[in-house]
Amino acid sequence: MASLGDVGDALRRVLHTIDQSITAHHEASELAEHALELLRAVGSGSSQADVEQACSWFTRVIEGISEPEGQVSTLATIADEIRSYLHRHGLAQEVSPPQPSQSTAEQVEALRRQLPPPVQAGSGQKTHGRWFTPGSVEPRSIVSGEDAESAEVWRVLQETRFPEKGPPLTITHVETKLAVRMRRENVRHASVVINYTPCRMKVGL
């Protein structure tokens, strides 16, 4: 008969798989948005049926991932329930990260060179970021804008009794999205490099 510890181990494995799936969904949504932008730019002024159909497909992918009843929201809800169960039964565990092979300053400088040119205020350009945790092998990308991840930010704010009735603009910001990723993946320490000045709005981070 399985012990409570065995159940905890199994649930943590499930949680890890769900978190990986959510991250993959976010990345798929970002790629679909980028492809949609390229298609619209290339097909601007065109009435070709195949271009319109392709745009429709990518739009459906993005909506299917990010809408309130979409895949990411469902997975996130399941993950939150598992975390609550683990905490209630004292089964939550923190894993000490391995030591990084290069200094944070070196990693930051290397990532800064990989980013697009700095965003010009008022241009409507998206902020791009690269982030990493202590000991991580590969940095991960994060982009501002409305997508599945910003929808998750708003869901989390609502769960924590955010006082405003509507979503703040900052749910689309890189810093806020990263904070929710860290919460979801139980990350305590992370460094992020972005190509814009961090937000100083009322609910900015």
Coordinates of N, CA and C in Angstrom, one line a residue:
M1 N 0.8 -1.2 0.0 CA 0.0 0.0 0.0 C 0.9 1.2 0.0
A2 N 0.5 2.2 -0.8 CA 1.3 3.4 -1.0 C 1.2 4.3 0.3
S3 N 2.4 4.8 0.7 CA 2.4 5.7 1.8 C 2.0 7.2 1.4
L4 N 1.8 8.0 2.4 CA 1.5 9.4 2.0 C 2.7 10.1 1.3
G5 N 3.9 9.6 1.7 CA 5.1 10.2 1.0 C 5.1 9.8 -0.4
D6 N 4.7 8.5 -0.7 CA 4.7 8.0 -2.1 C 3.7 8.9 -2.9
V7 N 2.5 9.2 -2.3 CA 1.5 10.0 -3.0 C 2.1 11.4 -3.3
G8 N 2.8 11.9 -2.3 CA 3.4 13.2 -2.5 C 4.4 13.2 -3.6
D9 N 5.3 12.2 -3.7 CA 6.2 12.1 -4.8 C 5.5 12.0 -6.1
A10 N 4.5 11.2 -6.2 CA 3.7 11.1 -7.5 C 3.1 12.4 -7.9
L11 N 2.5 13.1 -6.9 CA 1.9 14.4 -7.2 C 2.9 15.4 -7.7
R12 N 4.1 15.4 -7.0 CA 5.1 16.4 -7.5 C 5.5 16.1 -8.9
R13 N 5.6 14.8 -9.3 CA 6.0 14.5 -10.7 C 4.9 15.0 -11.6
V14 N 3.6 14.8 -11.2 CA 2.5 15.3 -12.0 C 2.6 16.8 -12.1
L15 N 2.8 17.5 -11.0 CA 2.9 18.9 -11.0 C 4.0 19.4 -11.9
H16 N 5.2 18.8 -11.9 CA 6.3 19.1 -12.7 C 5.9 19.0 -14.2
T17 N 5.2 18.0 -14.5 CA 4.8 17.8 -15.9 C 3.8 18.8 -16.4
I18 N 2.9 19.2 -15.5 CA 1.9 20.2 -15.8 C 2.6 21.5 -16.0
D19 N 3.5 21.9 -15.1 CA 4.3 23.1 -15.3 C 5.0 23.2 -16.6
Q20 N 5.6 22.1 -17.0 CA 6.3 22.0 -18.3 C 5.3 22.2 -19.4
S21 N 4.1 21.6 -19.3 CA 3.1 21.8 -20.3 C 2.6 23.2 -20.4
I22 N 2.4 23.9 -19.3 CA 1.9 25.3 -19.3 C 3.0 26.1 -20.0
T23 N 4.3 25.9 -19.6 CA 5.3 26.7 -20.3 C 5.3 26.5 -21.8
A24 N 5.2 25.2 -22.2 CA 5.1 24.9 -23.6 C 3.9 25.6 -24.3
H25 N 2.8 25.6 -23.6 CA 1.6 26.3 -24.2 C 1.9 27.8 -24.4
H26 N 2.5 28.4 -23.4 CA 2.9 29.8 -23.5 C 3.8 30.1 -24.6
E27 N 4.8 29.2 -24.8 CA 5.8 29.4 -25.9 C 5.1 29.2 -27.2
A28 N 4.1 28.2 -27.3 CA 3.4 28.0 -28.5 C 2.5 29.2 -28.9
S29 N 1.9 29.8 -27.8 CA 1.1 31.0 -28.1 C 1.9 32.1 -28.6
E30 N 3.1 32.3 -28.0 CA 4.0 33.4 -28.4 C 4.5 33.2 -29.9
L31 N 4.8 31.9 -30.2 CA 5.2 31.6 -31.6 C 4.0 31.8 -32.6
A32 N 2.8 31.4 -32.2 CA 1.7 31.6 -33.0 C 1.4 33.1 -33.2
E33 N 1.5 33.9 -32.2 CA 1.3 35.4 -32.3 C 2.3 36.0 -33.3
H34 N 3.6 35.5 -33.1 CA 4.7 36.0 -34.0 C 4.4 35.7 -35.5
A35 N 4.0 34.4 -35.7 CA 3.6 34.0 -37.0 C 2.5 34.7 -37.6
L36 N 1.5 35.0 -36.8 CA 0.3 35.8 -37.2 C 0.7 37.2 -37.6
E37 N 1.6 37.8 -36.8 CA 2.1 39.2 -37.2 C 2.8 39.2 -38.5
L38 N 3.6 38.1 -38.7 CA 4.4 38.1 -40.0 C 3.4 37.8 -41.2
L39 N 2.4 37.0 -41.0 CA 1.5 36.7 -42.1 C 0.7 38.0 -42.4
R40 N 0.2 38.7 -41.4 CA -0.5 39.9 -41.6 C 0.3 41.0 -42.4
A41 N 1.6 41.0 -42.0 CA 2.5 42.0 -42.6 C 2.7 41.6 -44.1
V42 N 3.0 40.3 -44.3 CA 3.3 39.9 -45.7 C 2.0 39.9 -46.6
G43 N 0.9 39.6 -46.0 CA -0.4 39.6 -46.7 C -1.2 40.8 -46.7
S44 N -0.6 41.9 -46.2 CA -1.3 43.2 -46.1 C -1.8 43.6 -47.4
G45 N -3.1 43.9 -47.5 CA -3.8 44.3 -48.8 C -4.1 43.2 -49.7
S46 N -3.7 41.9 -49.3 CA -4.0 40.8 -50.1 C -5.3 40.1 -49.7
S47 N -6.0 39.6 -50.7 CA -7.3 39.0 -50.5 C -7.2 37.5 -50.7
Q48 N -5.9 37.0 -50.7 CA -5.7 35.5 -51.0 C -6.4 34.7 -49.9
A49 N -7.1 33.7 -50.3 CA -7.9 32.9 -49.3 C -7.0 32.1 -48.4
D50 N -5.8 31.7 -49.0 CA -4.9 30.8 -48.1 C -4.3 31.7 -47.0
V51 N -4.0 32.9 -47.3 CA -3.5 33.8 -46.2 C -4.5 34.0 -45.1
E52 N -5.7 34.3 -45.5 CA -6.8 34.6 -44.6 C -7.1 33.3 -43.7
Q53 N -7.0 32.2 -44.4 CA -7.3 30.9 -43.7 C -6.2 30.6 -42.7
A54 N -4.9 30.9 -43.1 CA -3.8 30.7 -42.2 C -3.9 31.6 -41.0
C55 N -4.2 32.8 -41.2 CA -4.4 33.8 -40.1 C -5.5 33.3 -39.1
S56 N -6.6 32.8 -39.7 CA -7.7 32.3 -38.9 C -7.2 31.1 -38.0
W57 N -6.4 30.2 -38.6 CA -5.9 29.1 -37.9 C -5.0 29.5 -36.7
F58 N -4.1 30.5 -36.9 CA -3.2 30.9 -35.8 C -4.1 31.6 -34.7
T59 N -5.1 32.4 -35.2 CA -5.9 33.1 -34.2 C -6.6 32.1 -33.3
R60 N -7.1 31.0 -33.9 CA -7.8 29.9 -33.1 C -6.9 29.3 -32.2
V61 N -5.6 29.1 -32.6 CA -4.6 28.5 -31.7 C -4.4 29.4 -30.5
I62 N -4.2 30.7 -30.7 CA -4.0 31.6 -29.6 C -5.1 31.7 -28.7
E63 N -6.4 31.8 -29.2 CA -7.6 31.8 -28.4 C -7.8 30.5 -27.6
G64 N -7.5 29.4 -28.2 CA -7.7 28.1 -27.6 C -6.8 28.0 -26.4
I65 N -5.6 28.6 -26.4 CA -4.6 28.5 -25.3 C -5.0 29.5 -24.2
S66 N -5.3 30.8 -24.6 CA -5.4 31.8 -23.6 C -6.8 32.2 -23.1
E67 N -7.9 31.8 -23.8 CA -9.2 32.2 -23.3 C -9.5 31.6 -21.9
P68 N -10.4 32.3 -21.2 CA -10.6 31.9 -19.8 C -10.9 30.4 -19.5
E69 N -11.5 29.7 -20.5 CA -11.7 28.3 -20.3 C -10.7 27.5 -21.2
G70 N -9.7 28.1 -21.6 CA -8.7 27.4 -22.5 C -7.8 26.5 -21.7
Q71 N -6.8 25.9 -22.4 CA -6.0 24.9 -21.9 C -5.1 25.3 -20.7
V72 N -4.5 26.5 -20.9 CA -3.6 27.0 -19.8 C -4.4 27.2 -18.5
S73 N -5.5 27.9 -18.6 CA -6.3 28.1 -17.4 C -6.7 26.8 -16.7
T74 N -7.1 25.8 -17.5 CA -7.5 24.5 -16.9 C -6.3 23.8 -16.2
L75 N -5.1 23.8 -16.9 CA -3.9 23.2 -16.3 C -3.5 24.0 -15.1
A76 N -3.6 25.3 -15.1 CA -3.1 26.1 -13.9 C -4.0 25.8 -12.7
T77 N -5.3 25.7 -13.0 CA -6.3 25.4 -11.9 C -5.9 24.0 -11.3
I78 N -5.6 23.0 -12.1 CA -5.3 21.7 -11.6 C -4.0 21.8 -10.8
A79 N -3.0 22.5 -11.3 CA -1.7 22.7 -10.6 C -1.9 23.3 -9.2
D80 N -2.8 24.4 -9.2 CA -3.0 25.0 -7.9 C -3.6 24.1 -6.9
E81 N -4.6 23.2 -7.4 CA -5.2 22.3 -6.5 C -4.2 21.3 -5.9
I82 N -3.3 20.8 -6.8 CA -2.3 19.9 -6.3 C -1.3 20.6 -5.3
R83 N -0.9 21.8 -5.6 CA -0.1 22.5 -4.6 C -0.8 22.7 -3.3
S84 N -2.1 23.0 -3.3 CA -2.8 23.2 -2.1 C -2.8 21.9 -1.3
Y85 N -3.0 20.8 -2.0 CA -3.1 19.5 -1.3 C -1.7 19.2 -0.7
L86 N -0.6 19.4 -1.4 CA 0.7 19.1 -0.9 C 1.0 20.0 0.3
H87 N 0.6 21.2 0.3 CA 0.9 22.1 1.5 C 0.0 21.7 2.7
R88 N -1.2 21.3 2.4 CA -2.1 20.9 3.5 C -1.6 19.7 4.3
H89 N -0.9 18.8 3.5 CA -0.5 17.6 4.1 C 1.0 17.6 4.4
G90 N 1.6 18.8 4.3 CA 3.1 18.9 4.7 C 4.0 18.2 3.7
L91 N 3.6 18.1 2.4 CA 4.3 17.3 1.5 C 5.1 18.2 0.5
A92 N 4.9 19.5 0.6 CA 5.6 20.4 -0.3 C 7.1 20.4 0.0
Q93 N 7.9 20.3 -1.0 CA 9.4 20.3 -0.8 C 10.0 21.4 -1.7
E94 N 11.1 22.0 -1.2 CA 11.9 22.9 -1.9 C 13.2 22.2 -2.3
V95 N 13.5 22.4 -3.6 CA 14.8 21.8 -4.1 C 15.8 22.9 -4.2
S96 N 16.9 22.6 -3.6 CA 18.0 23.6 -3.6 C 18.6 23.6 -5.0
P97 N 18.7 24.8 -5.7 CA 19.2 24.8 -7.1 C 20.7 24.6 -7.1
P98 N 21.2 24.0 -8.2 CA 22.7 23.8 -8.3 C 23.4 25.1 -8.5
Q99 N 24.6 25.2 -8.2 CA 25.4 26.4 -8.3 C 25.6 26.8 -9.7
P100 N 25.5 28.0 -10.1 CA 25.7 28.4 -11.5 C 27.2 28.3 -11.9
S101 N 27.4 28.0 -13.2 CA 28.7 27.8 -13.7 C 29.4 29.1 -14.0
Q102 N 28.6 30.2 -14.2 CA 29.2 31.5 -14.4 C 28.5 32.5 -13.6
S103 N 29.1 33.6 -13.4 CA 28.5 34.6 -12.5 C 27.3 35.3 -13.1
T104 N 26.4 35.8 -12.2 CA 25.2 36.4 -12.7 C 25.6 37.6 -13.6
A105 N 26.6 38.4 -13.2 CA 27.0 39.5 -14.0 C 27.4 39.1 -15.5
E106 N 28.1 38.0 -15.6 CA 28.5 37.5 -16.9 C 27.3 37.0 -17.7
Q107 N 26.3 36.4 -17.0 CA 25.1 35.9 -17.7 C 24.3 37.1 -18.2
V108 N 24.1 38.1 -17.3 CA 23.4 39.3 -17.7 C 23.9 40.0 -18.9
E109 N 25.2 40.2 -18.9 CA 25.9 40.8 -20.0 C 25.7 40.0 -21.3
A110 N 25.8 38.7 -21.2 CA 25.7 37.9 -22.4 C 24.3 37.9 -22.9
L111 N 23.3 37.9 -22.0 CA 21.9 38.0 -22.5 C 21.5 39.3 -23.0
R112 N 22.1 40.4 -22.5 CA 21.8 41.7 -23.0 C 22.2 41.9 -24.4
R113 N 23.2 41.2 -24.9 CA 23.6 41.3 -26.3 C 22.7 40.5 -27.2
Q114 N 21.9 39.6 -26.6 CA 21.0 38.8 -27.4 C 19.6 39.4 -27.6
L115 N 19.4 40.5 -26.9 CA 18.0 41.1 -26.9 C 17.9 42.1 -28.1
P116 N 16.7 42.3 -28.6 CA 16.5 43.3 -29.7 C 16.9 44.7 -29.1
P117 N 17.0 45.7 -30.0 CA 17.4 47.1 -29.6 C 16.4 47.6 -28.5
P118 N 16.8 48.5 -27.7 CA 15.8 49.0 -26.6 C 14.5 49.5 -27.2
V119 N 13.4 49.3 -26.5 CA 12.1 49.7 -26.9 C 12.0 51.3 -26.8
Q120 N 11.5 51.9 -27.9 CA 11.3 53.3 -27.8 C 9.9 53.6 -27.2
A121 N 9.9 54.5 -26.2 CA 8.6 54.8 -25.5 C 7.6 55.3 -26.5
G122 N 6.4 54.8 -26.4 CA 5.3 55.2 -27.2 C 5.2 54.5 -28.6
S123 N 6.2 53.6 -28.9 CA 6.3 53.0 -30.2 C 5.3 51.8 -30.4
G124 N 4.8 51.3 -29.3 CA 4.0 50.1 -29.4 C 4.8 48.8 -29.5
Q125 N 6.1 48.9 -29.5 CA 6.9 47.7 -29.6 C 6.8 46.9 -28.3
K126 N 6.9 45.6 -28.5 CA 6.9 44.7 -27.3 C 8.2 44.6 -26.6
T127 N 8.2 44.5 -25.3 CA 9.4 44.3 -24.5 C 9.8 42.9 -24.5
H128 N 11.1 42.6 -24.8 CA 11.6 41.3 -24.8 C 12.5 41.1 -23.6
G129 N 12.5 39.9 -23.0 CA 13.3 39.6 -21.9 C 13.9 38.2 -22.0
R130 N 15.0 38.0 -21.3 CA 15.6 36.7 -21.1 C 15.8 36.5 -19.6
W131 N 15.4 35.4 -19.1 CA 15.6 35.2 -17.6 C 16.2 33.8 -17.3
F132 N 16.7 33.7 -16.1 CA 17.4 32.5 -15.7 C 17.3 32.4 -14.2
T133 N 17.5 31.2 -13.7 CA 17.5 30.9 -12.3 C 18.9 30.4 -11.9
P134 N 19.3 30.4 -10.6 CA 20.6 29.9 -10.3 C 20.8 28.5 -10.7
G135 N 21.9 28.3 -11.5 CA 22.2 26.9 -11.9 C 21.5 26.5 -13.2
S136 N 20.6 27.4 -13.8 CA 19.9 27.0 -15.0 C 20.8 26.8 -16.1
V137 N 20.6 25.8 -17.0 CA 21.5 25.6 -18.1 C 21.2 26.5 -19.3
E138 N 19.9 26.7 -19.6 CA 19.5 27.6 -20.7 C 18.6 28.7 -20.2
P139 N 18.8 30.0 -20.6 CA 17.9 31.0 -20.3 C 16.6 30.9 -21.0
R140 N 15.5 31.5 -20.6 CA 14.3 31.3 -21.2 C 13.8 32.7 -21.6
S141 N 13.0 32.8 -22.7 CA 12.5 34.0 -23.2 C 11.1 34.4 -22.6
I142 N 10.8 35.7 -22.6 CA 9.5 36.2 -22.2 C 9.3 37.5 -22.9
V143 N 8.0 37.7 -23.3 CA 7.7 38.8 -24.1 C 6.4 39.5 -23.6
S144 N 6.3 40.8 -23.6 CA 5.2 41.5 -23.1 C 4.0 41.4 -24.1
G145 N 2.8 41.8 -23.7 CA 1.7 41.8 -24.5 C 0.5 40.9 -24.0
E146 N -0.6 41.0 -24.7 CA -1.8 40.2 -24.3 C -1.6 38.8 -24.9
D147 N -1.7 37.8 -24.0 CA -1.6 36.4 -24.5 C -2.0 35.5 -23.3
A148 N -1.7 34.2 -23.5 CA -2.2 33.2 -22.5 C -1.6 33.6 -21.1
E149 N -0.3 34.1 -21.1 CA 0.3 34.4 -19.8 C -0.3 35.6 -19.1
S150 N -0.6 36.6 -19.9 CA -1.3 37.8 -19.3 C -2.6 37.4 -18.7
A151 N -3.3 36.5 -19.4 CA -4.6 36.0 -18.9 C -4.4 35.3 -17.6
E152 N -3.3 34.5 -17.5 CA -3.0 33.8 -16.2 C -2.7 34.8 -15.1
V153 N -2.0 35.9 -15.4 CA -1.7 36.9 -14.4 C -3.0 37.5 -13.8
W154 N -3.9 37.8 -14.7 CA -5.2 38.3 -14.2 C -5.9 37.3 -13.4
R155 N -5.9 36.1 -13.8 CA -6.6 35.0 -13.0 C -6.0 35.0 -11.6
V156 N -4.6 35.0 -11.5 CA -4.0 35.0 -10.2 C -4.3 36.2 -9.3
L157 N -4.4 37.4 -10.0 CA -4.7 38.6 -9.2 C -6.1 38.5 -8.7
Q158 N -7.1 38.0 -9.5 CA -8.4 37.8 -9.0 C -8.5 36.8 -7.8
E159 N -7.7 35.8 -7.9 CA -7.7 34.8 -6.8 C -7.2 35.4 -5.5
T160 N -6.3 36.4 -5.6 CA -5.7 37.0 -4.4 C -6.5 38.3 -4.0
R161 N -7.7 38.4 -4.5 CA -8.6 39.5 -4.2 C -8.1 40.9 -4.6
F162 N -7.6 41.0 -5.8 CA -7.1 42.3 -6.3 C -8.2 43.3 -6.2
P163 N -8.0 44.5 -5.7 CA -9.1 45.4 -5.4 C -9.8 46.1 -6.6
E164 N -9.1 46.1 -7.7 CA -9.7 46.8 -8.9 C -10.6 45.8 -9.6
K165 N -11.6 46.3 -10.2 CA -12.6 45.5 -10.9 C -12.1 44.9 -12.2
G166 N -11.3 45.7 -12.9 CA -10.8 45.3 -14.2 C -9.3 45.0 -14.2
P167 N -8.8 44.3 -15.2 CA -7.4 44.0 -15.2 C -6.5 45.2 -15.4
P168 N -5.4 45.4 -14.7 CA -4.5 46.5 -14.9 C -3.7 46.3 -16.1
L169 N -3.2 47.4 -16.7 CA -2.4 47.3 -17.9 C -1.1 46.5 -17.6
T170 N -0.7 46.5 -16.4 CA 0.6 45.8 -16.1 C 0.5 44.2 -16.2
I171 N -0.7 43.7 -16.4 CA -0.7 42.2 -16.5 C 0.0 41.8 -17.8
T172 N 0.2 42.7 -18.7 CA 0.9 42.4 -20.0 C 2.4 42.6 -19.9
H173 N 2.9 43.1 -18.8 CA 4.3 43.5 -18.7 C 5.2 42.2 -18.4
V174 N 6.4 42.3 -18.9 CA 7.3 41.2 -18.7 C 7.5 40.8 -17.2
E175 N 7.7 41.9 -16.4 CA 8.0 41.6 -15.0 C 6.9 40.9 -14.3
T176 N 5.6 41.3 -14.6 CA 4.5 40.7 -14.0 C 4.3 39.2 -14.4
K177 N 4.5 39.0 -15.7 CA 4.4 37.6 -16.3 C 5.4 36.7 -15.6
L178 N 6.6 37.3 -15.5 CA 7.7 36.5 -14.9 C 7.3 36.1 -13.4
A179 N 6.8 37.1 -12.7 CA 6.4 36.8 -11.3 C 5.4 35.7 -11.2
V180 N 4.5 35.6 -12.1 CA 3.5 34.5 -12.1 C 4.1 33.2 -12.5
R181 N 5.1 33.2 -13.5 CA 5.8 32.0 -13.8 C 6.5 31.5 -12.6
M182 N 7.2 32.4 -11.9 CA 8.0 31.9 -10.7 C 7.0 31.3 -9.7
R183 N 5.9 31.9 -9.5 CA 4.9 31.4 -8.6 C 4.4 30.0 -9.0
R184 N 4.2 29.9 -10.3 CA 3.7 28.6 -10.8 C 4.7 27.5 -10.7
E185 N 6.0 27.8 -10.9 CA 7.0 26.8 -10.9 C 7.8 26.7 -9.6
N186 N 7.3 27.5 -8.6 CA 7.9 27.5 -7.3 C 9.4 27.9 -7.3
V187 N 9.6 29.0 -8.1 CA 11.0 29.5 -8.2 C 11.1 30.7 -7.3
R188 N 12.1 30.6 -6.4 CA 12.3 31.7 -5.4 C 13.3 32.8 -5.9
H189 N 14.2 32.4 -6.7 CA 15.2 33.4 -7.2 C 15.4 33.3 -8.7
A190 N 15.3 34.5 -9.3 CA 15.5 34.5 -10.8 C 16.1 35.9 -11.2
S191 N 16.8 36.0 -12.3 CA 17.3 37.2 -12.8 C 16.7 37.4 -14.2
V192 N 16.3 38.6 -14.6 CA 15.8 38.9 -15.9 C 16.4 40.1 -16.5
V193 N 16.7 40.0 -17.8 CA 17.2 41.1 -18.5 C 16.2 41.5 -19.6
I194 N 15.8 42.8 -19.6 CA 14.8 43.2 -20.6 C 15.4 44.4 -21.4
N195 N 14.7 44.7 -22.5 CA 15.2 45.8 -23.4 C 14.3 47.0 -23.2
Y196 N 13.9 47.3 -22.0 CA 13.1 48.5 -21.7 C 13.2 48.8 -20.2
T197 N 12.9 50.0 -19.8 CA 12.9 50.4 -18.4 C 11.8 49.7 -17.6
P198 N 12.1 49.1 -16.5 CA 11.0 48.4 -15.7 C 9.9 49.4 -15.3
C199 N 8.7 48.9 -15.3 CA 7.5 49.7 -15.1 C 7.5 50.3 -13.7
R200 N 7.0 51.6 -13.6 CA 6.9 52.2 -12.3 C 5.4 52.6 -12.1
M201 N 4.5 52.0 -12.7 CA 3.1 52.2 -12.5 C 2.6 51.8 -11.2
K202 N 1.4 52.1 -10.8 CA 0.9 51.8 -9.5 C 1.0 50.4 -9.1
V203 N 0.7 49.5 -10.0 CA 0.7 48.0 -9.7 C 1.9 47.4 -10.5
G204 N 2.9 48.2 -10.9 CA 4.0 47.6 -11.6 C 4.9 46.9 -10.5
L205 N 5.9 46.1 -11.0 CA 6.8 45.4 -10.1 C 8.1 46.1 -10.1

